[in-house]
PDB file of C-alpha atoms in Angstrom:
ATOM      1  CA  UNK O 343     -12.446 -22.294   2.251  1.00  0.00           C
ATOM      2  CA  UNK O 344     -11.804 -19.669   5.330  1.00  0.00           C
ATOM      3  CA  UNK O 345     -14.100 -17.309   6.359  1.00  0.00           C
ATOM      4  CA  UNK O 346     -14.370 -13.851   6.051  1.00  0.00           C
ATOM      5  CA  UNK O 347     -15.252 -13.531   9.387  1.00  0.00           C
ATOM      6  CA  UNK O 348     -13.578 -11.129  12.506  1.00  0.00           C
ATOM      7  CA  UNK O 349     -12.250  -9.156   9.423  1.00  0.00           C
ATOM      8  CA  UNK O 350     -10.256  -5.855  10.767  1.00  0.00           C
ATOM      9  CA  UNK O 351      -8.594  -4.754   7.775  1.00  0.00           C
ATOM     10  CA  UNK O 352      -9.720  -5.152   4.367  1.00  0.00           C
ATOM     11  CA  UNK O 353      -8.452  -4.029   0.660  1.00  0.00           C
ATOM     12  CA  UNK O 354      -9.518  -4.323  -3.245  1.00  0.00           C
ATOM     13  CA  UNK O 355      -6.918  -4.896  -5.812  1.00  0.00           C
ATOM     14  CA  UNK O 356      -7.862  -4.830  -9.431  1.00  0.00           C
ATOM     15  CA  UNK O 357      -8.785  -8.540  -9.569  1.00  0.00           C
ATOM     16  CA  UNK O 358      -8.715  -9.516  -6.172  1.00  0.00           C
ATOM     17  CA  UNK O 359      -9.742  -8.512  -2.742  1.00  0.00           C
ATOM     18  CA  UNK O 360      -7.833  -9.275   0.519  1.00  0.00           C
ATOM     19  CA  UNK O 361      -8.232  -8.587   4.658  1.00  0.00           C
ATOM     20  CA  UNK O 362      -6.963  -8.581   7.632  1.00  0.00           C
ATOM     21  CA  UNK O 363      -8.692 -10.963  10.276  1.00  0.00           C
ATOM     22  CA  UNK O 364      -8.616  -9.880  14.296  1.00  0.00           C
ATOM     23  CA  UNK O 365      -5.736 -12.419  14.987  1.00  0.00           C
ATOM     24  CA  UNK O 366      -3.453 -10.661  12.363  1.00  0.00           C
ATOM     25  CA  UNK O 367      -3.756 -13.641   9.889  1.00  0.00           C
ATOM     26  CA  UNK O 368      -4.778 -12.473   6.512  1.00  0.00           C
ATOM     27  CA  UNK O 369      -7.044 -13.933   3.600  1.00  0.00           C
ATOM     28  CA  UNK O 370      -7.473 -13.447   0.053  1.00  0.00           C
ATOM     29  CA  UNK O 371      -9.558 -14.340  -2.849  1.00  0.00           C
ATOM     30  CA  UNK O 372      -9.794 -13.940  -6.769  1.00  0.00           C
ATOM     31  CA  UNK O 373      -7.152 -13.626  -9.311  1.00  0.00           C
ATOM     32  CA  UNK O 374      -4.488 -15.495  -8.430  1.00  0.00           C
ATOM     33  CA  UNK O 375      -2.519 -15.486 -11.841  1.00  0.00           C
ATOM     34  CA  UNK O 376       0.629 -13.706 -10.557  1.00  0.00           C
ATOM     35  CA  UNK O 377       0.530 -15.038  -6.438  1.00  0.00           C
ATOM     36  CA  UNK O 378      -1.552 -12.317  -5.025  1.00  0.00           C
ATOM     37  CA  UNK O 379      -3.800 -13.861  -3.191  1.00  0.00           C
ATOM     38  CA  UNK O 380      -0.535 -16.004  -1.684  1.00  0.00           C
ATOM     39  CA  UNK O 381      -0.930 -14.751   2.186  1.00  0.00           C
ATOM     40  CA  UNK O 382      -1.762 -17.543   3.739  1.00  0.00           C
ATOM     41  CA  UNK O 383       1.519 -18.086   5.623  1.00  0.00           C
ATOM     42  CA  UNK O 384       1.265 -14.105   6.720  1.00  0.00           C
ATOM     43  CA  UNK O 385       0.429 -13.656  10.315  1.00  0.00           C
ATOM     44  CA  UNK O 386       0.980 -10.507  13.052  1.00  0.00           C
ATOM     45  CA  UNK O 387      -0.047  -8.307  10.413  1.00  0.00           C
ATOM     46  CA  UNK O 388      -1.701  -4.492  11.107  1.00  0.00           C
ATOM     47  CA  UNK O 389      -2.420  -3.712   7.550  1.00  0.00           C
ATOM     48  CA  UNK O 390      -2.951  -4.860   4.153  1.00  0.00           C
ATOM     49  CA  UNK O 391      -3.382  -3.049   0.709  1.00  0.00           C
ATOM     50  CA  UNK O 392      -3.715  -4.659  -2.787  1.00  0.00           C
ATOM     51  CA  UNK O 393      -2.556  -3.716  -6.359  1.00  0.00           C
ATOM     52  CA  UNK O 394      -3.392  -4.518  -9.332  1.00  0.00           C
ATOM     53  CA  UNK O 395      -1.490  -7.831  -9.478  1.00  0.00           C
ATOM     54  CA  UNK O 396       0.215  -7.707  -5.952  1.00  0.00           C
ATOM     55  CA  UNK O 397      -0.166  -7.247  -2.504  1.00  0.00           C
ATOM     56  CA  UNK O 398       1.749  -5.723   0.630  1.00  0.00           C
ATOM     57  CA  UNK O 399       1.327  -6.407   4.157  1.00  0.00           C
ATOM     58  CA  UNK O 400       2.572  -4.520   6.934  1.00  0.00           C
ATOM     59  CA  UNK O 401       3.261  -6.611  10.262  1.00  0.00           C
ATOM     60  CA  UNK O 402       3.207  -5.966  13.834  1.00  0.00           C
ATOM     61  CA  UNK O 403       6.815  -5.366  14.225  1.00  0.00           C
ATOM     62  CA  UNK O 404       7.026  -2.569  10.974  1.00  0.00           C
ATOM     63  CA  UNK O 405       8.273  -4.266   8.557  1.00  0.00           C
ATOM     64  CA  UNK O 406       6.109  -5.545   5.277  1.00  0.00           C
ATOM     65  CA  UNK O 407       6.135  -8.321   3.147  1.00  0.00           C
ATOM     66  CA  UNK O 408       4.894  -8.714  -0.753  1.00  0.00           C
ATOM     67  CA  UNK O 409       3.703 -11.355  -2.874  1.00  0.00           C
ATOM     68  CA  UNK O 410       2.427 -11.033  -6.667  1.00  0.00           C
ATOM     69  CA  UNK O 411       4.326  -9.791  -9.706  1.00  0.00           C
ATOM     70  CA  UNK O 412       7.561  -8.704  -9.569  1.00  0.00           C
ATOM     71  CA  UNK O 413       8.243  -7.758 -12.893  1.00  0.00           C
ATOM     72  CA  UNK O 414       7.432  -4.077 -11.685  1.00  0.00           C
ATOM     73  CA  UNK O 415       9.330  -3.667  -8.488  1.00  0.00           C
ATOM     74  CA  UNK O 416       6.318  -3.446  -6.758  1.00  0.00           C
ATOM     75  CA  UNK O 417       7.089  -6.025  -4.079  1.00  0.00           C
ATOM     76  CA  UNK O 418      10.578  -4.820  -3.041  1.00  0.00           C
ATOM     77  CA  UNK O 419       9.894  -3.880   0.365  1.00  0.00           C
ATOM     78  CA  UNK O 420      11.880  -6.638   2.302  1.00  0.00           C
ATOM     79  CA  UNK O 421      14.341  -4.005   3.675  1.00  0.00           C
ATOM     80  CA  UNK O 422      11.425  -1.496   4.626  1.00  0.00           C
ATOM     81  CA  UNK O 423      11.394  -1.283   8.321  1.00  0.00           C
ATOM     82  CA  UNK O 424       9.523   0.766  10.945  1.00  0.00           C
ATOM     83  CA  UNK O 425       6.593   1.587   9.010  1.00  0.00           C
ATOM     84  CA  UNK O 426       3.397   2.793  10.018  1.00  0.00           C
ATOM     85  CA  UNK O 427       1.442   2.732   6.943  1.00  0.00           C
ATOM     86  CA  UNK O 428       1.376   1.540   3.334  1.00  0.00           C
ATOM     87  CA  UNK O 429      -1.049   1.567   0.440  1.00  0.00           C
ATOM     88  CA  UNK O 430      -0.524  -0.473  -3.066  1.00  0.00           C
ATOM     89  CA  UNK O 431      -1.190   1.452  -6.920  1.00  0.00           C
ATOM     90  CA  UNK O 432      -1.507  -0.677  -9.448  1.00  0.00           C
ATOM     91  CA  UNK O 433       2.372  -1.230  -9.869  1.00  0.00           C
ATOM     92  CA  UNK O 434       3.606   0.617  -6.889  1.00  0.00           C
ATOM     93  CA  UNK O 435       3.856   0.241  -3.416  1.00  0.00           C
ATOM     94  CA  UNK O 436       4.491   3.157  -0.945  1.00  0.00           C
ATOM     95  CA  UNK O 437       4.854   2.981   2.523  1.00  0.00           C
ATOM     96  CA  UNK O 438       4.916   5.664   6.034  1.00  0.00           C
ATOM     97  CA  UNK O 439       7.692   5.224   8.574  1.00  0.00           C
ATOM     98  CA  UNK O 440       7.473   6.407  12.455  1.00  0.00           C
ATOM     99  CA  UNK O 441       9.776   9.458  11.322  1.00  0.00           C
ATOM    100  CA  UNK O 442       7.033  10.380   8.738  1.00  0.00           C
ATOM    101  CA  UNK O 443       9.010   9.574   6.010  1.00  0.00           C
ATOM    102  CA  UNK O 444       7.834   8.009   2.798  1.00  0.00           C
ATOM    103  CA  UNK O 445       9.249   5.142   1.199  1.00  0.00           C
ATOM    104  CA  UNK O 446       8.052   4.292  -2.308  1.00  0.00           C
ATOM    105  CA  UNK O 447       9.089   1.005  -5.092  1.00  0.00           C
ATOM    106  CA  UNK O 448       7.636  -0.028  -8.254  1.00  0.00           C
ATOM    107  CA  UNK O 449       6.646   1.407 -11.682  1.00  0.00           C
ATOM    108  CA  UNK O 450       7.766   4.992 -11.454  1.00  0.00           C
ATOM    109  CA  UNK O 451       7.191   5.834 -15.093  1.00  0.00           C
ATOM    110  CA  UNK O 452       4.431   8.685 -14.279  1.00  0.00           C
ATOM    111  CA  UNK O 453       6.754   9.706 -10.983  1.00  0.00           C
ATOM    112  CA  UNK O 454       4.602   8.438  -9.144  1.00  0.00           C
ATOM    113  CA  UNK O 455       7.026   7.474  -6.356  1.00  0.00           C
ATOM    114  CA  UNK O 456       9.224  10.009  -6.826  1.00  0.00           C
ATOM    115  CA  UNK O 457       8.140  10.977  -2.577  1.00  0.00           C
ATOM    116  CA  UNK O 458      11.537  10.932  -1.269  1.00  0.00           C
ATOM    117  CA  UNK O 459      11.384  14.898  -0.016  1.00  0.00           C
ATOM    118  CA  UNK O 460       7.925  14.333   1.554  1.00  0.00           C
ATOM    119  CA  UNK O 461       8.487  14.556   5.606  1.00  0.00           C
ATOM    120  CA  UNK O 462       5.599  14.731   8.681  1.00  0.00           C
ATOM    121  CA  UNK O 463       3.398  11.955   6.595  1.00  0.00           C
ATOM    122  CA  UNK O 464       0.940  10.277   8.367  1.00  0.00           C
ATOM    123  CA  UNK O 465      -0.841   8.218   5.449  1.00  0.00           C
ATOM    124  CA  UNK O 466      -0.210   7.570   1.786  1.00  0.00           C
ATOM    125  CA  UNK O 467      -2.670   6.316  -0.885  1.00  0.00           C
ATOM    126  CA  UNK O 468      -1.348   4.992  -4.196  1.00  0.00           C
ATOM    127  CA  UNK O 469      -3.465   5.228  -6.933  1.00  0.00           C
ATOM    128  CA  UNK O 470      -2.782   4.093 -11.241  1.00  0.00           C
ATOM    129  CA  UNK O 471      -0.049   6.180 -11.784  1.00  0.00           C
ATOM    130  CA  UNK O 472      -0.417   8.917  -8.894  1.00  0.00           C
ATOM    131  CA  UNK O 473       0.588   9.001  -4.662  1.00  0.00           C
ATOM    132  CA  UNK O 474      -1.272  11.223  -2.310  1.00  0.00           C
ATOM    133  CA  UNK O 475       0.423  11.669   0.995  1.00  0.00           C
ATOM    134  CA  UNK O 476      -1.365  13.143   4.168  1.00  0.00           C
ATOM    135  CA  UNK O 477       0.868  15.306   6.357  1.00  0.00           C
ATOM    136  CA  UNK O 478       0.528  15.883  10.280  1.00  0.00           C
ATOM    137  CA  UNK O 479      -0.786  19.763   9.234  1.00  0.00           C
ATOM    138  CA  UNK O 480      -4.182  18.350   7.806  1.00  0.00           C
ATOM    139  CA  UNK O 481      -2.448  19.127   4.119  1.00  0.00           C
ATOM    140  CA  UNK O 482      -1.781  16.942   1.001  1.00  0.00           C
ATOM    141  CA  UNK O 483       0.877  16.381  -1.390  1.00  0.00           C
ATOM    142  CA  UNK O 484       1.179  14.162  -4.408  1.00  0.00           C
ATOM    143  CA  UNK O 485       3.462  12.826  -6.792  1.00  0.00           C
ATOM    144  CA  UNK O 486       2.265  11.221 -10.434  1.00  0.00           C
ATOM    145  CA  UNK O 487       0.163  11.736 -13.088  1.00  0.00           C
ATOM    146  CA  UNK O 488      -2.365  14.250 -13.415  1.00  0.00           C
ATOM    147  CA  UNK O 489      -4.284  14.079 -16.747  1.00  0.00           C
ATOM    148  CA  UNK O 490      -6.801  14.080 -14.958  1.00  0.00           C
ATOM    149  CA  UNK O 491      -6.783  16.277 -12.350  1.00  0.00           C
ATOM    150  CA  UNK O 492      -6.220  14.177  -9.369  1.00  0.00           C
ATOM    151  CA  UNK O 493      -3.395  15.451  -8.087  1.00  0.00           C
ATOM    152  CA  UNK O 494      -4.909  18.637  -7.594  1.00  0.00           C
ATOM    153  CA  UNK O 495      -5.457  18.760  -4.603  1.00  0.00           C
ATOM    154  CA  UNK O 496      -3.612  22.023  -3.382  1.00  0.00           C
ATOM    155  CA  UNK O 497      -6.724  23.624  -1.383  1.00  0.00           C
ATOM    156  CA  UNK O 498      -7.179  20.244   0.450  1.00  0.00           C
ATOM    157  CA  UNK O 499      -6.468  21.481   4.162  1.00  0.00           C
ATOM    158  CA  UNK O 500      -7.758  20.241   7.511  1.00  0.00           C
ATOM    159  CA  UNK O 501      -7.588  16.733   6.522  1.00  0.00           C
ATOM    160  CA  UNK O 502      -7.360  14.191   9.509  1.00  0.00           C
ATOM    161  CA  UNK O 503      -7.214  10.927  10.323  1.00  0.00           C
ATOM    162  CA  UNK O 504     -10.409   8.940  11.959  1.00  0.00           C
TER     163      UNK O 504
END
């Protein structure tokens, strides 16, 4: 067993939590029914985000890598490249590039990565069914479902980054 020690980095997916350690290798434990918790080969990493029964890395060098369930596209990101920042849903995966443009795969049955318009992005959360994106302004926009309200977040202003 490693440990969870020197952790930079960490994430919780719906069954199963993974992190980052200080030398860029990663970790992960739990659920392991569909590979998520398969990242023990990842190294040079600068991020990590799990989904429900997946998980992305991003590495050094901007580009990610996936392992988990495929069935929902959720892990096509091999041809993402120069990103910055990415965040898992449950069966999406959305990612930031340098140019502050969003790129988005997975379930988009809710529209949920329907974020191709969204420019001057600086982060991007991925929820269930819903995206939130953070512009350079302090404002946010969203894609997805909002049955419940939580893309409602019009008045949101003046948001910034730690």
């Amino acid at each position: 067993m490693q440990s969870w020690r020197e952790m930079v980095v960490l994430s919780c997916g719906d069954w199963h939590s993974v992190g980052v350690r200080s030398d860029g290798s990663a970790l992960a434990a739990g659920n392991n029914r569909r590979r998520q918790c398969a990242v023990e080969g990842w190294r040079d990493l600068a991020a990590i985000a799990a989904g429900s029964l997946h998980t992305v890395g991003l590495r050094a060098d901007g580009r990610a890598v996936a392992t988990g369930n495929r069935a929902t596209g959720a892990c096509e990101v091999d041809e993402w490249e120069d990103v910055v920042a990415l965040g898992a849903g449950s069966y999406h995966t959305v990612g930031v590039t340098e140019s502050g443009r969003v790129l988005a795969t997975g379930d988009n049955s809710y529209g949920q990565c329907e974020v191709g318009d969204w420019r001057d992005i600086v982060a991007v959360a991925a929820g269930s069914t819903h995206t939130l994106g953070l512009r350079a302004n302090g404002t946010v926009v969203t894609a997805g479902n909002n049955a419940d309200g939580q893309c409602e977040v019009d008045a949101w202003s003046g948001v910034q980054l730690p």
